[in-house]
Amino acid sequence: MLVKLQPFLMSPLIMTTLLLSLGLGTTITFASSHWLFAWMGLEINTLAILPLMAQHHHPRAVEATTKYFLTQATAAAMILFASTTNAWLTGQWNIFQLTHPLPLTLLTMALALKIGLAPLHTWLPEVLQGLNLTTGLILSTWQKLAPFALLLQTQPMNSTTLILLGLVSTLVGGWGGLNQTQLRKVLAYSSIAHLGWMILVLQFTPSLTLLTLITYFLMTFSTFVVFKLNNVTTMNALSTSWTKSPTMTALTPLILLSLGGLPPWQDLYQNDSSFKN
Amino acid sequence: MSYTMALLLMGMVGGLLGVASNPSPYFGALGLVLVSGMGCGVLAGYHGGFLSLVLFLIYLGGMLVVFAYSAALAAEPYPEGWLSWAVAMTASTYLMGLGVCWWGFFGHTDLRLGEGQVMGGWGDSSQLRGETGGVGHMYSSGGGGLVTCAGGLLLTLFVVLELTRGLARGTIRSV
């Protein structure tokens, strides 16, 4: 490879600006009650992560950046379309008061595209595959917060849409991750599956959605960090990572089983409570 | 008047169709010029004269001109216009989508085509209270929003500069 392997390829000033803008975008979306500001926060998030994704100048990274930008821009435009349609229909710009079925369904699909729910998930494995593990971590965790804030606030949502999205996501996430050799693709499908569960329970107990989101963050953060420390991106490399850090490698299955939802870990009880609710 | 408005609206949607059907950037820019021209007329027809002029000046005269220069940098030997098969197929797919939207919007809600005013909801219909009042509000009580937008645009500048930095090591160029 002709490119030197450096952790950061941009000046500290621009890196600070981009990371702070990532924080700012999510904060704006959290704090907003008007759809225009929610959209602005989402766009700031999308823009700020683009140079982080493309910083290694590798064609694969550039391809992932382009795909990410196109899907997120489409989703943001759909959000704007839904909110202006609602303003046309009801005169309301408030996030809580998007209740007409036409813009509500459009908004649900737009937010599903934003976070990568099936059947709007096809961009997620390829995008995650083209990134290094740290940027992939930011994508999988931080970038999901703002759309979820919007999903939690626009209640009540169309029941059929949510159930369909959740069901297909769970199935696609589970089956899609089966025959993968690349760890980042496995993590992408795991993200799709977990998001499916979160969406399924959204209409019944929104606080359970939030709980699942937080625990998913913890589990996926651990997984990404472990992979980063061992510098593994494929199954092959994972199988020889015991030579580098045996204790870490011994403990990694605990994280992975937790992600998989097996007892006696958190995710099982959440899925169980989701069922009961 | 309603005939003019109908023409302008249909021209706008037609231009958007021409842009969305993925022709070469030259033709896409032409479609955008058509869209902004028609959109300017639509805005003017709904008593939004100031916004219509802003659209022409800033969007057409500022951003679209820059886009046309960028499209000139991406010149192709065989540009695909709207008469090429692939572009025509995409356009017809979007036409069908347009039909679906028409059915969904005007068949299932109480919206009607051509309804709405740029100046609606402002009490009197004084010419100064409409969209110009809105612009005034943007600078006074909407100052936070203005600063946020400006901050977002500044961020976009930094993002673009970072993405295109470096001659041969740049992102848009190959490794």
Coordinates of C-alpha atoms in Angstrom, one line a residue:
Chain A
M1 CA 0.0 0.0 0.0
L2 CA 1.3 3.4 -0.9
V3 CA -0.6 5.1 1.9
K4 CA 1.0 5.4 5.3
L5 CA -1.1 3.9 8.0
Q6 CA -1.8 6.8 10.3
P7 CA -4.6 7.1 12.9
F8 CA -5.7 10.6 11.8
L9 CA -5.0 12.1 8.5
M10 CA -6.4 15.6 9.2
S11 CA -5.2 18.5 11.2
P12 CA -6.3 18.6 14.9
L13 CA -8.3 21.8 14.2
I14 CA -10.5 20.3 11.6
M15 CA -10.9 17.1 13.5
T16 CA -12.1 19.1 16.5
T17 CA -14.5 21.1 14.4
L18 CA -16.0 17.9 12.9
L19 CA -16.3 16.1 16.2
L20 CA -17.9 19.1 17.9
S21 CA -20.2 19.5 14.9
L22 CA -21.3 15.9 15.3
G23 CA -22.2 16.7 18.9
L24 CA -23.9 19.9 17.9
G25 CA -26.1 18.2 15.3
T26 CA -27.4 15.6 17.6
T27 CA -28.0 18.3 20.3
I28 CA -29.9 20.5 17.9
T29 CA -32.2 17.6 17.0
F30 CA -32.7 16.7 20.6
A31 CA -33.5 20.2 21.6
S32 CA -35.8 21.1 18.7
S33 CA -39.6 21.1 18.6
H34 CA -39.8 22.5 15.0
W35 CA -39.2 20.1 12.2
L36 CA -36.9 22.5 10.4
F37 CA -34.4 22.5 13.3
A38 CA -34.7 18.7 13.6
W39 CA -33.8 18.4 9.9
M40 CA -30.9 20.9 10.4
G41 CA -29.4 18.8 13.2
L42 CA -29.6 15.7 11.1
E43 CA -27.9 17.4 8.1
I44 CA -25.2 18.8 10.3
N45 CA -24.5 15.2 11.6
T46 CA -24.4 13.8 8.1
L47 CA -22.0 16.5 6.8
A48 CA -19.7 16.4 9.8
I49 CA -19.1 12.7 9.5
L50 CA -18.2 12.7 5.8
P51 CA -14.6 13.8 6.1
L52 CA -14.1 11.4 9.0
M53 CA -15.3 8.6 6.8
A54 CA -13.1 9.6 3.8
Q55 CA -10.0 10.6 5.7
H56 CA -8.0 7.6 4.5
H57 CA -8.5 8.5 0.8
H58 CA -8.9 4.9 -0.1
P59 CA -11.4 4.3 -3.0
R60 CA -13.3 1.9 -0.8
A61 CA -13.7 4.5 1.9
V62 CA -14.7 7.1 -0.7
E63 CA -17.3 4.8 -2.1
A64 CA -18.7 4.2 1.4
T65 CA -18.7 8.0 2.0
T66 CA -20.6 8.6 -1.2
K67 CA -23.2 5.9 -0.5
Y68 CA -23.7 7.2 3.0
F69 CA -24.1 10.7 1.8
L70 CA -26.6 9.8 -0.9
T71 CA -28.8 7.7 1.4
Q72 CA -28.7 10.2 4.3
A73 CA -29.4 13.1 2.0
T74 CA -32.4 11.3 0.5
A75 CA -33.7 10.5 4.0
A76 CA -33.3 14.1 5.1
A77 CA -35.1 15.3 2.0
M78 CA -37.9 12.9 2.7
I79 CA -38.2 14.2 6.3
L80 CA -38.4 17.7 5.0
F81 CA -41.1 16.6 2.5
A82 CA -43.1 14.9 5.2
S83 CA -42.9 17.9 7.5
T84 CA -43.9 20.4 4.8
T85 CA -46.8 18.2 3.7
N86 CA -47.9 18.1 7.3
A87 CA -47.6 21.9 7.5
W88 CA -49.7 22.1 4.3
L89 CA -52.3 19.7 5.6
T90 CA -52.6 20.8 9.3
G91 CA -50.6 24.0 9.6
Q92 CA -48.5 22.4 12.3
W93 CA -44.7 22.4 12.3
N94 CA -44.4 20.9 15.8
I95 CA -42.7 17.5 16.0
F96 CA -45.3 16.2 18.5
Q97 CA -48.1 17.1 16.2
L98 CA -47.4 15.2 13.0
T99 CA -50.4 13.0 13.1
H100 CA -51.9 12.9 9.5
P101 CA -51.3 9.4 8.1
L102 CA -49.7 10.5 4.8
P103 CA -46.8 12.5 6.2
L104 CA -46.5 10.2 9.2
T105 CA -45.9 7.1 7.0
L106 CA -43.5 9.1 4.8
L107 CA -41.6 10.2 7.9
T108 CA -41.4 6.7 9.3
M109 CA -39.9 5.4 6.1
A110 CA -37.5 8.4 6.0
L111 CA -36.3 7.7 9.5
A112 CA -36.1 4.0 8.7
L113 CA -33.8 4.9 5.8
K114 CA -31.7 7.1 8.1
I115 CA -31.0 4.4 10.7
G116 CA -30.9 1.4 8.4
L117 CA -34.1 -0.6 9.0
A118 CA -35.1 -3.3 6.6
P119 CA -36.2 -3.1 3.8
L120 CA -34.2 0.2 3.6
H121 CA -31.0 -1.4 5.0
T122 CA -29.0 -2.3 2.0
W123 CA -26.6 0.6 2.3
L124 CA -25.5 -0.3 5.8
P125 CA -23.3 -3.4 5.4
E126 CA -21.4 -1.9 2.4
V127 CA -20.9 1.5 4.1
L128 CA -19.8 0.0 7.4
Q129 CA -17.4 -2.3 5.5
G130 CA -15.7 0.6 3.8
L131 CA -14.9 2.4 7.1
N132 CA -12.2 1.8 9.7
L133 CA -13.5 0.5 13.0
T134 CA -13.5 3.8 14.9
T135 CA -15.6 5.6 12.3
G136 CA -17.8 2.6 12.0
L137 CA -18.4 2.8 15.7
I138 CA -19.5 6.5 15.5
L139 CA -21.8 5.5 12.6
S140 CA -23.4 2.7 14.5
T141 CA -23.9 4.5 17.8
W142 CA -23.9 8.2 17.7
Q143 CA -25.6 8.7 14.3
K144 CA -28.6 6.6 15.5
L145 CA -29.4 8.9 18.5
A146 CA -30.9 11.8 16.6
P147 CA -33.3 9.8 14.4
F148 CA -34.4 7.8 17.4
A149 CA -35.2 11.0 19.3
L150 CA -37.5 11.9 16.4
L151 CA -39.0 8.4 16.3
L152 CA -39.8 8.6 20.0
Q153 CA -41.4 12.0 19.7
T154 CA -43.8 11.4 16.8
Q155 CA -46.2 9.2 18.6
P156 CA -48.6 7.5 17.9
M157 CA -47.2 6.0 14.7
N158 CA -48.9 3.8 12.2
S159 CA -48.9 0.4 13.8
T160 CA -48.7 -1.7 10.6
T161 CA -45.7 0.2 9.3
L162 CA -43.8 -0.2 12.6
I163 CA -44.6 -3.9 12.9
L164 CA -43.6 -4.6 9.3
L165 CA -40.3 -2.6 9.6
G166 CA -39.4 -4.3 12.8
L167 CA -40.3 -7.8 11.7
V168 CA -38.4 -7.6 8.4
S169 CA -35.4 -6.0 10.1
T170 CA -35.2 -8.7 12.7
L171 CA -35.4 -11.4 10.0
V172 CA -33.0 -9.7 7.6
G173 CA -30.6 -8.9 10.4
G174 CA -30.5 -12.4 11.6
W175 CA -30.3 -14.2 8.3
G176 CA -28.1 -11.7 6.6
G177 CA -25.4 -12.0 9.2
L178 CA -25.1 -15.7 9.0
N179 CA -22.6 -16.4 6.2
Q180 CA -20.4 -13.4 6.6
T181 CA -16.6 -13.5 6.9
Q182 CA -16.1 -9.8 7.3
L183 CA -16.7 -8.7 10.9
R184 CA -17.9 -5.2 10.0
K185 CA -20.7 -6.7 7.9
V186 CA -21.6 -9.0 10.8
L187 CA -21.9 -5.9 13.0
A188 CA -24.0 -4.1 10.4
Y189 CA -26.5 -7.0 10.3
S190 CA -26.5 -7.1 14.1
S191 CA -27.3 -3.4 14.1
I192 CA -30.2 -4.0 11.7
A193 CA -31.6 -6.8 13.9
H194 CA -31.4 -4.8 17.1
L195 CA -33.0 -1.8 15.4
G196 CA -35.8 -4.1 14.3
W197 CA -36.5 -5.1 17.9
M198 CA -36.4 -1.4 19.0
I199 CA -38.9 -0.4 16.4
L200 CA -41.2 -3.3 17.2
V201 CA -41.6 -2.3 20.8
L202 CA -41.8 1.5 20.0
Q203 CA -45.5 1.7 19.8
F204 CA -46.2 -0.2 23.0
T205 CA -43.5 0.9 25.5
P206 CA -41.2 3.7 24.2
S207 CA -39.1 3.6 27.3
L208 CA -38.2 0.0 26.5
T209 CA -37.0 1.1 23.1
L210 CA -34.7 3.6 24.7
L211 CA -33.4 1.0 27.1
T212 CA -32.7 -1.4 24.2
L213 CA -30.9 1.4 22.4
I214 CA -28.7 2.2 25.3
T215 CA -27.8 -1.5 26.0
Y216 CA -27.2 -2.0 22.2
F217 CA -24.8 1.0 22.3
L218 CA -22.9 -0.5 25.2
M219 CA -22.6 -3.9 23.6
T220 CA -21.7 -2.7 20.1
F221 CA -19.2 -0.2 21.6
S222 CA -17.5 -3.0 23.4
T223 CA -17.4 -5.1 20.3
F224 CA -16.0 -2.4 18.1
V225 CA -13.3 -1.5 20.7
V226 CA -12.2 -5.1 21.2
F227 CA -11.9 -5.5 17.4
K228 CA -10.0 -2.2 17.2
L229 CA -7.6 -3.3 19.9
N230 CA -6.9 -6.6 18.3
N231 CA -6.9 -4.9 14.9
V232 CA -9.2 -7.5 13.4
T233 CA -11.7 -7.1 10.6
T234 CA -12.2 -10.6 9.4
M235 CA -13.1 -13.9 10.9
N236 CA -9.6 -15.3 10.0
A237 CA -7.9 -12.5 11.9
L238 CA -10.2 -13.0 14.8
S239 CA -9.3 -16.6 15.1
T240 CA -5.6 -15.8 15.6
S241 CA -6.2 -12.8 17.9
W242 CA -5.6 -15.0 21.0
T243 CA -1.9 -14.6 20.4
K244 CA -2.1 -10.9 20.7
S245 CA -4.3 -10.5 23.8
P246 CA -5.5 -13.8 25.2
T247 CA -7.5 -12.4 28.1
M248 CA -9.4 -10.1 25.8
T249 CA -10.0 -12.8 23.4
A250 CA -11.3 -15.0 26.2
L251 CA -13.8 -12.3 27.3
T252 CA -14.9 -11.3 23.8
P253 CA -17.4 -14.2 23.5
L254 CA -19.3 -12.8 26.5
I255 CA -19.9 -9.6 24.6
L256 CA -20.8 -11.4 21.4
L257 CA -23.2 -13.7 23.2
S258 CA -24.7 -10.7 24.9
L259 CA -25.2 -9.1 21.5
G260 CA -26.8 -12.3 20.4
G261 CA -29.4 -12.2 23.1
L262 CA -28.5 -15.4 24.9
P263 CA -29.1 -15.9 28.7
P264 CA -28.1 -14.7 31.2
W265 CA -27.5 -11.4 29.5
Q266 CA -29.4 -8.2 29.3
D267 CA -30.7 -8.5 25.8
L268 CA -32.6 -11.7 26.5
Y269 CA -34.6 -10.0 29.2
Q270 CA -35.3 -7.0 27.0
N271 CA -36.5 -9.1 24.2
D272 CA -38.5 -11.0 26.7
S273 CA -40.1 -7.9 28.1
S274 CA -40.7 -6.7 24.5
F275 CA -42.7 -9.9 24.0
K276 CA -44.6 -9.5 27.2
N277 CA -45.5 -6.0 26.3
Chain B
M1 CA -54.2 33.6 -14.5
S2 CA -55.0 30.1 -13.4
Y3 CA -53.9 28.9 -16.8
T4 CA -50.6 30.6 -16.3
M5 CA -50.2 29.1 -12.9
A6 CA -51.1 25.6 -14.2
L7 CA -48.6 26.0 -17.0
L8 CA -45.9 27.1 -14.5
L9 CA -46.6 24.3 -12.1
M10 CA -46.6 21.6 -14.7
G11 CA -43.4 23.1 -16.2
M12 CA -41.8 22.9 -12.8
V13 CA -42.8 19.3 -12.2
G14 CA -41.7 18.5 -15.8
G15 CA -38.3 20.1 -15.2
L16 CA -37.9 18.2 -11.9
L17 CA -38.7 15.0 -13.8
G18 CA -36.0 15.9 -16.3
V19 CA -33.5 16.4 -13.5
A20 CA -34.4 13.2 -11.6
S21 CA -34.2 11.0 -14.6
N22 CA -30.4 11.0 -14.4
P23 CA -29.3 12.6 -17.7
S24 CA -25.7 13.9 -18.1
P25 CA -24.9 16.9 -15.8
Y26 CA -25.3 19.3 -18.7
F27 CA -28.9 18.4 -19.2
G28 CA -29.5 18.1 -15.5
A29 CA -28.4 21.7 -15.1
L30 CA -30.7 22.7 -17.9
G31 CA -33.5 21.0 -16.2
L32 CA -32.7 22.8 -12.9
V33 CA -32.7 26.2 -14.8
L34 CA -36.2 25.3 -16.1
V35 CA -37.3 24.3 -12.5
S36 CA -36.0 27.5 -10.9
G37 CA -37.5 29.7 -13.7
M38 CA -40.9 28.1 -13.3
G39 CA -40.7 28.0 -9.5
C40 CA -39.9 31.7 -9.6
G41 CA -43.1 32.3 -11.6
V42 CA -45.1 30.1 -9.2
L43 CA -43.9 32.1 -6.2
A44 CA -44.7 35.4 -8.0
G45 CA -48.2 34.1 -8.8
Y46 CA -48.9 33.4 -5.2
H47 CA -48.0 37.0 -4.1
G48 CA -44.4 36.1 -3.1
G49 CA -42.5 38.6 -5.2
F50 CA -39.6 39.0 -2.9
L51 CA -39.0 35.3 -2.5
S52 CA -39.3 34.8 -6.2
L53 CA -36.5 37.3 -6.9
V54 CA -34.4 35.8 -4.1
L55 CA -34.8 32.4 -5.8
F56 CA -33.7 33.8 -9.1
L57 CA -30.8 35.7 -7.8
I58 CA -29.3 33.4 -5.2
Y59 CA -30.3 30.0 -6.5
L60 CA -30.2 30.4 -10.3
G61 CA -27.6 33.2 -10.4
G62 CA -25.4 32.0 -7.6
M63 CA -25.6 28.3 -6.9
L64 CA -26.7 27.0 -10.3
V65 CA -24.0 29.0 -12.1
V66 CA -21.4 27.4 -9.9
F67 CA -22.9 24.0 -10.5
A68 CA -22.8 24.6 -14.3
Y69 CA -19.1 25.3 -14.0
S70 CA -18.6 22.1 -12.0
A71 CA -20.6 20.2 -14.6
A72 CA -18.3 21.7 -17.3
L73 CA -15.4 20.1 -15.5
A74 CA -17.1 16.7 -15.8
A75 CA -17.5 16.9 -19.5
E76 CA -18.3 13.6 -21.2
P77 CA -17.6 12.6 -24.9
Y78 CA -21.1 11.2 -25.3
P79 CA -23.6 13.0 -23.0
E80 CA -26.9 11.3 -22.5
G81 CA -29.9 13.6 -23.0
W82 CA -33.5 12.8 -22.4
L83 CA -33.8 11.0 -25.7
S84 CA -31.5 8.2 -24.6
W85 CA -33.1 4.9 -23.7
A86 CA -31.9 4.7 -20.1
V87 CA -32.9 8.2 -19.2
A88 CA -36.3 7.9 -20.8
M89 CA -37.0 4.7 -18.8
T90 CA -36.0 6.4 -15.6
A91 CA -38.2 9.4 -16.5
S92 CA -41.2 7.1 -17.2
T93 CA -40.6 5.3 -13.8
Y94 CA -40.7 8.7 -12.1
L95 CA -43.8 9.6 -14.0
M96 CA -45.5 6.5 -12.6
G97 CA -44.3 7.5 -9.2
L98 CA -45.8 10.9 -9.8
G99 CA -49.1 9.3 -10.6
V100 CA -48.9 7.4 -7.3
C101 CA -48.2 10.6 -5.4
W102 CA -51.1 12.3 -7.2
W103 CA -53.4 9.6 -6.1
G104 CA -52.1 9.6 -2.6
F105 CA -52.1 13.3 -2.0
F106 CA -55.1 14.5 -3.9
G107 CA -57.2 11.3 -3.5
H108 CA -56.8 10.7 0.1
T109 CA -56.4 14.1 1.7
D110 CA -58.4 17.3 1.4
L111 CA -55.6 19.1 -0.4
R112 CA -56.4 20.5 -3.8
L113 CA -54.0 21.4 -6.6
G114 CA -53.0 25.1 -6.8
E115 CA -54.2 25.9 -3.3
G116 CA -52.2 27.9 -0.9
Q117 CA -50.6 31.2 -0.7
V118 CA -47.1 32.3 0.1
M119 CA -48.6 34.9 2.3
G120 CA -51.3 32.9 4.0
G121 CA -52.0 33.2 7.7
W122 CA -50.7 36.6 8.3
G123 CA -53.9 38.4 9.2
D124 CA -54.3 41.3 6.8
S125 CA -53.2 40.9 3.3
S126 CA -51.0 43.9 3.4
Q127 CA -48.1 43.5 1.0
L128 CA -45.6 44.2 3.7
R129 CA -46.9 41.6 6.2
G130 CA -46.3 38.6 4.0
E131 CA -43.1 37.0 3.0
T132 CA -41.1 40.2 3.6
G133 CA -42.4 40.1 7.2
G134 CA -41.1 36.6 7.4
V135 CA -37.7 37.7 6.2
G136 CA -37.7 40.4 8.8
H137 CA -38.6 37.9 11.5
M138 CA -35.8 35.7 10.4
Y139 CA -33.4 38.5 11.3
S140 CA -35.0 39.5 14.6
S141 CA -36.8 36.8 16.6
G142 CA -35.5 34.0 14.4
G143 CA -31.9 35.0 14.9
G144 CA -31.0 31.7 16.5
G145 CA -32.2 29.8 13.5
L146 CA -30.3 32.2 11.2
V147 CA -27.0 31.6 13.1
T148 CA -27.6 27.8 13.1
C149 CA -28.1 27.9 9.3
A150 CA -25.0 30.0 8.9
G151 CA -23.0 27.7 11.1
G152 CA -24.2 24.7 9.1
L153 CA -23.1 26.4 5.9
L154 CA -19.7 27.2 7.4
L155 CA -19.4 23.5 8.4
T156 CA -20.3 22.5 4.8
L157 CA -17.4 24.7 3.6
F158 CA -15.0 23.0 5.9
V159 CA -16.3 19.6 5.0
V160 CA -15.9 20.3 1.3
L161 CA -12.5 21.7 1.7
E162 CA -11.4 18.7 3.7
L163 CA -12.9 16.3 1.2
T164 CA -11.1 17.9 -1.7
R165 CA -7.8 18.6 0.0
G166 CA -4.6 17.3 -1.5
L167 CA -3.8 17.2 -5.2
A168 CA -3.0 13.6 -5.9
R169 CA -3.8 12.4 -2.4
G170 CA -7.2 13.9 -2.3
T171 CA -10.3 12.0 -1.5
I172 CA -12.1 12.3 -4.8
R173 CA -9.0 11.2 -6.7
S174 CA -7.9 7.5 -6.6
V175 CA -5.2 6.4 -4.2

